[in-house]
Amino acid sequence: KFSDHEERLSGSDREEDEDDVEAALKKEVGQIRASTEQKLRRFQSVESGANNVVFIRTQGIEPENLVHHILKDMHTTKKKKTRVILRMLPISGTCKAFMEDMKKYTETFFEPWFKAPNKGTFQIVYKARNNSHMSREEVIKELAGIVGSLNPENKVDLNNPQYTIVVEIIKTVCCLSVVRDYVLFRKYNLQEVVKSNKEDAQQKSSLTEEQNSEVVKAEAEEKSSKEV
């Protein structure tokens, strides 16, 4: 509604005022649009609640495919593309970090990979941060039982599984994902995946030599003690 002052405005003054109102509306619409776009950014940092852990929320992107693509590229090219990131793990689902909540959630969450007729070999990788009420053995046992109930042909393989179930507990939140090539991509370690096979072999050789020297040293000390 116009005020008495606005009703008394001359024609030219009213047109000028309408232009100001239109400009203000455009500005407000632009601000709302910008705010909405900011909220719907493809990548947005979220406080994880744990030291040295950064959580990035994605919009319209499958995290498993994105991270697998990045690691596959690094594994193929052997080019180091980050100095500070150690591991990159996709998180596809979250629930409360309590056993009953996890059991109820994973019964549905695991279906695309493990429910008959789908099947595969698997392992479960568990890590907890800022949480002491969860039992690693209990979680692995219960989740493995759920995978087995979805299809009895799902089998555990700790050496080279088709799928790795990643369970990351942060405070009272359970983060879950099912990933491929976990062993090939060095546990999704960005620093290790770029190493050549030669470097890896040298590192293992050096480790073996060090272990052997420790054994020899121990045997020598034992022999000396016997002589004494």
Tab-separated table of C-alpha atoms in Angstrom:
chain	number	residue	atom	x	y	z
A	1	LYS	CA	0.000	0.000	0.000
A	2	PHE	CA	1.154	3.548	-0.804
A	3	SER	CA	1.557	6.039	2.012
A	4	ASP	CA	-0.028	9.527	1.802
A	5	HIS	CA	3.368	10.954	0.907
A	6	GLU	CA	3.790	8.514	-1.989
A	7	GLU	CA	0.284	9.271	-3.292
A	8	ARG	CA	1.180	12.973	-3.526
A	9	LEU	CA	4.321	12.280	-5.586
A	10	SER	CA	4.390	13.757	-9.053
A	11	GLY	CA	4.505	11.486	-12.063
A	12	SER	CA	8.239	11.888	-12.644
A	13	ASP	CA	9.050	11.447	-8.949
A	14	ARG	CA	6.906	8.309	-8.806
A	15	GLU	CA	8.677	6.799	-11.843
A	16	GLU	CA	12.027	7.586	-10.234
A	17	ASP	CA	10.933	5.932	-7.003
A	18	GLU	CA	9.666	2.869	-8.875
A	19	ASP	CA	13.078	2.561	-10.535
A	20	ASP	CA	14.717	2.580	-7.090
A	21	VAL	CA	12.310	-0.095	-5.837
A	22	GLU	CA	12.974	-2.242	-8.908
A	23	ALA	CA	16.727	-1.911	-8.420
A	24	ALA	CA	16.372	-2.834	-4.737
A	25	LEU	CA	14.271	-5.883	-5.630
A	26	LYS	CA	16.805	-7.014	-8.220
A	27	LYS	CA	19.575	-6.631	-5.670
A	28	GLU	CA	17.625	-8.644	-3.078
A	29	VAL	CA	16.827	-11.402	-5.569
A	30	GLY	CA	20.490	-11.510	-6.554
A	31	GLN	CA	21.531	-11.867	-2.908
A	32	ILE	CA	19.020	-14.670	-2.313
A	33	ARG	CA	20.184	-16.469	-5.452
A	34	ALA	CA	23.839	-16.113	-4.461
A	35	SER	CA	23.060	-17.390	-0.961
A	36	THR	CA	21.204	-20.393	-2.387
A	37	GLU	CA	24.032	-21.182	-4.790
A	38	GLN	CA	26.499	-20.986	-1.929
A	39	LYS	CA	24.463	-23.460	0.100
A	40	LEU	CA	24.343	-25.831	-2.887
A	41	ARG	CA	28.043	-25.735	-3.772
A	42	ARG	CA	29.405	-28.993	-5.169
A	43	PHE	CA	32.011	-29.183	-2.390
A	44	GLN	CA	31.529	-27.745	1.071
A	45	SER	CA	33.732	-28.137	4.144
A	46	VAL	CA	31.974	-29.411	7.267
A	47	GLU	CA	33.397	-29.558	10.797
A	48	SER	CA	34.240	-33.220	11.503
A	49	GLY	CA	34.777	-32.959	15.259
A	50	ALA	CA	38.164	-34.739	15.099
A	51	ASN	CA	41.683	-33.395	14.785
A	52	ASN	CA	43.378	-33.775	11.382
A	53	VAL	CA	40.140	-34.964	9.753
A	54	VAL	CA	38.440	-32.817	7.127
A	55	PHE	CA	34.935	-33.697	5.974
A	56	ILE	CA	33.826	-32.455	2.544
A	57	ARG	CA	30.118	-32.624	1.710
A	58	THR	CA	29.396	-33.212	-1.993
A	59	GLN	CA	26.341	-32.138	-3.988
A	60	GLY	CA	25.192	-34.264	-6.927
A	61	ILE	CA	28.370	-36.369	-6.926
A	62	GLU	CA	28.867	-40.029	-6.008
A	63	PRO	CA	31.778	-39.945	-3.514
A	64	GLU	CA	32.897	-43.542	-4.264
A	65	ASN	CA	33.230	-42.835	-7.990
A	66	LEU	CA	34.979	-39.508	-7.426
A	67	VAL	CA	37.600	-40.846	-5.001
A	68	HIS	CA	38.142	-44.015	-7.056
A	69	HIS	CA	38.735	-41.870	-10.156
A	70	ILE	CA	41.295	-39.701	-8.314
A	71	LEU	CA	43.178	-42.708	-6.935
A	72	LYS	CA	43.099	-44.560	-10.250
A	73	ASP	CA	44.607	-41.511	-11.969
A	74	MET	CA	47.349	-41.202	-9.340
A	75	HIS	CA	48.069	-44.941	-9.446
A	76	THR	CA	48.398	-44.840	-13.259
A	77	THR	CA	50.400	-41.642	-13.636
A	78	LYS	CA	52.423	-41.986	-10.413
A	79	LYS	CA	52.161	-38.202	-10.055
A	80	LYS	CA	51.981	-36.838	-6.523
A	81	LYS	CA	49.222	-34.228	-6.476
A	82	THR	CA	49.015	-33.390	-2.790
A	83	ARG	CA	51.544	-32.684	-0.069
A	84	VAL	CA	49.388	-32.716	3.036
A	85	ILE	CA	46.504	-35.141	2.456
A	86	LEU	CA	47.328	-38.634	3.688
A	87	ARG	CA	44.166	-40.597	2.912
A	88	MET	CA	40.948	-39.864	1.065
A	89	LEU	CA	37.937	-41.993	1.947
A	90	PRO	CA	34.470	-41.664	0.397
A	91	ILE	CA	31.530	-41.681	2.820
A	92	SER	CA	28.198	-42.762	1.354
A	93	GLY	CA	26.086	-43.052	4.464
A	94	THR	CA	25.986	-42.021	8.102
A	95	CYS	CA	24.082	-43.112	11.175
A	96	LYS	CA	24.378	-42.909	14.946
A	97	ALA	CA	27.402	-44.765	16.323
A	98	PHE	CA	25.416	-47.220	18.435
A	99	MET	CA	25.229	-50.911	17.618
A	100	GLU	CA	21.456	-51.107	17.188
A	101	ASP	CA	21.388	-48.034	14.912
A	102	MET	CA	24.250	-49.409	12.822
A	103	LYS	CA	22.644	-52.834	12.426
A	104	LYS	CA	19.316	-51.333	11.359
A	105	TYR	CA	20.959	-48.911	8.912
A	106	THR	CA	23.390	-51.354	7.271
A	107	GLU	CA	20.697	-53.947	6.560
A	108	THR	CA	19.514	-51.581	3.806
A	109	PHE	CA	22.783	-49.776	3.087
A	110	PHE	CA	24.658	-52.969	2.067
A	111	GLU	CA	21.960	-54.195	-0.338
A	112	PRO	CA	23.346	-52.718	-3.622
A	113	TRP	CA	26.577	-54.686	-3.203
A	114	PHE	CA	25.726	-57.794	-1.223
A	115	LYS	CA	22.025	-58.660	-1.487
A	116	ALA	CA	21.292	-61.662	-3.726
A	117	PRO	CA	21.770	-61.964	-6.652
A	118	ASN	CA	24.660	-59.536	-5.952
A	119	LYS	CA	27.601	-61.061	-4.135
A	120	GLY	CA	31.312	-60.583	-3.572
A	121	THR	CA	34.305	-61.117	-1.344
A	122	PHE	CA	34.784	-58.486	1.332
A	123	GLN	CA	36.718	-57.232	4.311
A	124	ILE	CA	35.780	-54.714	6.998
A	125	VAL	CA	38.130	-51.873	7.973
A	126	TYR	CA	37.313	-50.168	11.267
A	127	LYS	CA	38.656	-46.988	12.861
A	128	ALA	CA	37.298	-44.938	15.761
A	129	ARG	CA	38.165	-41.360	16.731
A	130	ASN	CA	37.077	-39.603	19.917
A	131	ASN	CA	34.930	-42.611	20.766
A	132	SER	CA	35.457	-45.246	23.433
A	133	HIS	CA	32.084	-46.948	23.802
A	134	MET	CA	32.224	-48.989	20.580
A	135	SER	CA	33.958	-52.378	20.381
A	136	ARG	CA	35.921	-53.007	17.178
A	137	GLU	CA	35.452	-56.790	17.381
A	138	GLU	CA	31.716	-56.498	18.028
A	139	VAL	CA	31.172	-54.063	15.137
A	140	ILE	CA	33.093	-56.219	12.651
A	141	LYS	CA	31.312	-59.385	13.801
A	142	GLU	CA	27.832	-57.859	13.566
A	143	LEU	CA	28.386	-56.191	10.166
A	144	ALA	CA	29.945	-59.347	8.702
A	145	GLY	CA	26.883	-61.263	9.903
A	146	ILE	CA	24.576	-58.801	8.125
A	147	VAL	CA	26.541	-59.143	4.857
A	148	GLY	CA	26.316	-62.941	5.177
A	149	SER	CA	22.552	-62.804	5.791
A	150	LEU	CA	22.013	-60.783	2.584
A	151	ASN	CA	23.612	-63.570	0.539
A	152	PRO	CA	25.368	-66.672	1.977
A	153	GLU	CA	27.743	-66.584	-1.019
A	154	ASN	CA	29.390	-63.397	0.270
A	155	LYS	CA	32.759	-64.494	1.640
A	156	VAL	CA	35.440	-62.805	3.736
A	157	ASP	CA	38.791	-62.222	1.980
A	158	LEU	CA	41.455	-60.313	3.912
A	159	ASN	CA	44.095	-60.462	1.154
A	160	ASN	CA	42.434	-59.187	-2.012
A	161	PRO	CA	38.689	-58.609	-1.567
A	162	GLN	CA	36.383	-57.244	-4.245
A	163	TYR	CA	34.875	-54.823	-1.728
A	164	THR	CA	36.120	-53.166	1.421
A	165	ILE	CA	33.575	-51.944	3.939
A	166	VAL	CA	34.982	-48.789	5.539
A	167	VAL	CA	33.661	-48.000	9.013
A	168	GLU	CA	34.822	-44.656	10.441
A	169	ILE	CA	33.495	-43.726	13.888
A	170	ILE	CA	33.840	-40.035	14.785
A	171	LYS	CA	32.421	-39.221	18.208
A	172	THR	CA	28.793	-40.403	18.020
A	173	VAL	CA	28.569	-40.611	14.211
A	174	CYS	CA	29.240	-43.722	12.142
A	175	CYS	CA	30.465	-43.024	8.588
A	176	LEU	CA	30.128	-45.881	6.095
A	177	SER	CA	31.199	-46.719	2.569
A	178	VAL	CA	31.864	-49.720	0.356
A	179	VAL	CA	34.922	-49.222	-1.862
A	180	ARG	CA	36.769	-51.118	-4.610
A	181	ASP	CA	40.511	-51.685	-5.116
A	182	TYR	CA	41.321	-50.896	-1.486
A	183	VAL	CA	44.425	-53.114	-1.550
A	184	LEU	CA	45.536	-52.022	-5.035
A	185	PHE	CA	45.281	-48.350	-4.074
A	186	ARG	CA	47.260	-48.868	-0.857
A	187	LYS	CA	44.352	-48.416	1.550
A	188	TYR	CA	43.382	-45.222	-0.304
A	189	ASN	CA	46.641	-43.614	0.830
A	190	LEU	CA	47.501	-40.758	-1.549
A	191	GLN	CA	51.166	-40.754	-0.533
A	192	GLU	CA	51.669	-44.489	-1.060
A	193	VAL	CA	49.628	-44.997	-4.234
A	194	VAL	CA	52.052	-42.910	-6.339
A	195	LYS	CA	55.073	-45.016	-5.421
A	196	SER	CA	56.418	-47.236	-8.185
A	197	ASN	CA	56.694	-50.997	-7.729
A	198	LYS	CA	60.481	-50.588	-7.651
A	199	GLU	CA	60.337	-48.107	-4.775
A	200	ASP	CA	57.929	-50.361	-2.935
A	201	ALA	CA	60.187	-53.376	-3.448
A	202	GLN	CA	63.213	-51.424	-2.192
A	203	GLN	CA	61.295	-50.302	0.869
A	204	LYS	CA	60.209	-53.870	1.630
A	205	SER	CA	63.765	-55.109	1.020
A	206	SER	CA	65.173	-52.493	3.398
A	207	LEU	CA	62.588	-53.461	6.010
A	208	THR	CA	63.462	-57.156	5.608
A	209	GLU	CA	67.189	-56.437	5.945
A	210	GLU	CA	66.545	-54.409	9.088
A	211	GLN	CA	64.425	-57.199	10.548
A	212	ASN	CA	67.107	-59.780	9.663
A	213	SER	CA	69.822	-57.681	11.279
A	214	GLU	CA	67.724	-57.467	14.429
A	215	VAL	CA	67.345	-61.261	14.423
A	216	VAL	CA	71.108	-61.749	13.937
A	217	LYS	CA	71.805	-59.205	16.653
A	218	ALA	CA	69.422	-60.963	19.013
A	219	GLU	CA	71.013	-64.356	18.259
A	220	ALA	CA	74.489	-62.919	18.829
A	221	GLU	CA	73.454	-61.437	22.159
A	222	GLU	CA	71.871	-64.724	23.202
A	223	LYS	CA	75.029	-66.621	22.218
A	224	SER	CA	77.231	-64.177	24.146
A	225	SER	CA	75.093	-64.511	27.236
A	226	LYS	CA	75.365	-68.284	27.046
A	227	GLU	CA	79.136	-68.074	26.720
A	228	VAL	CA	79.303	-65.791	29.739
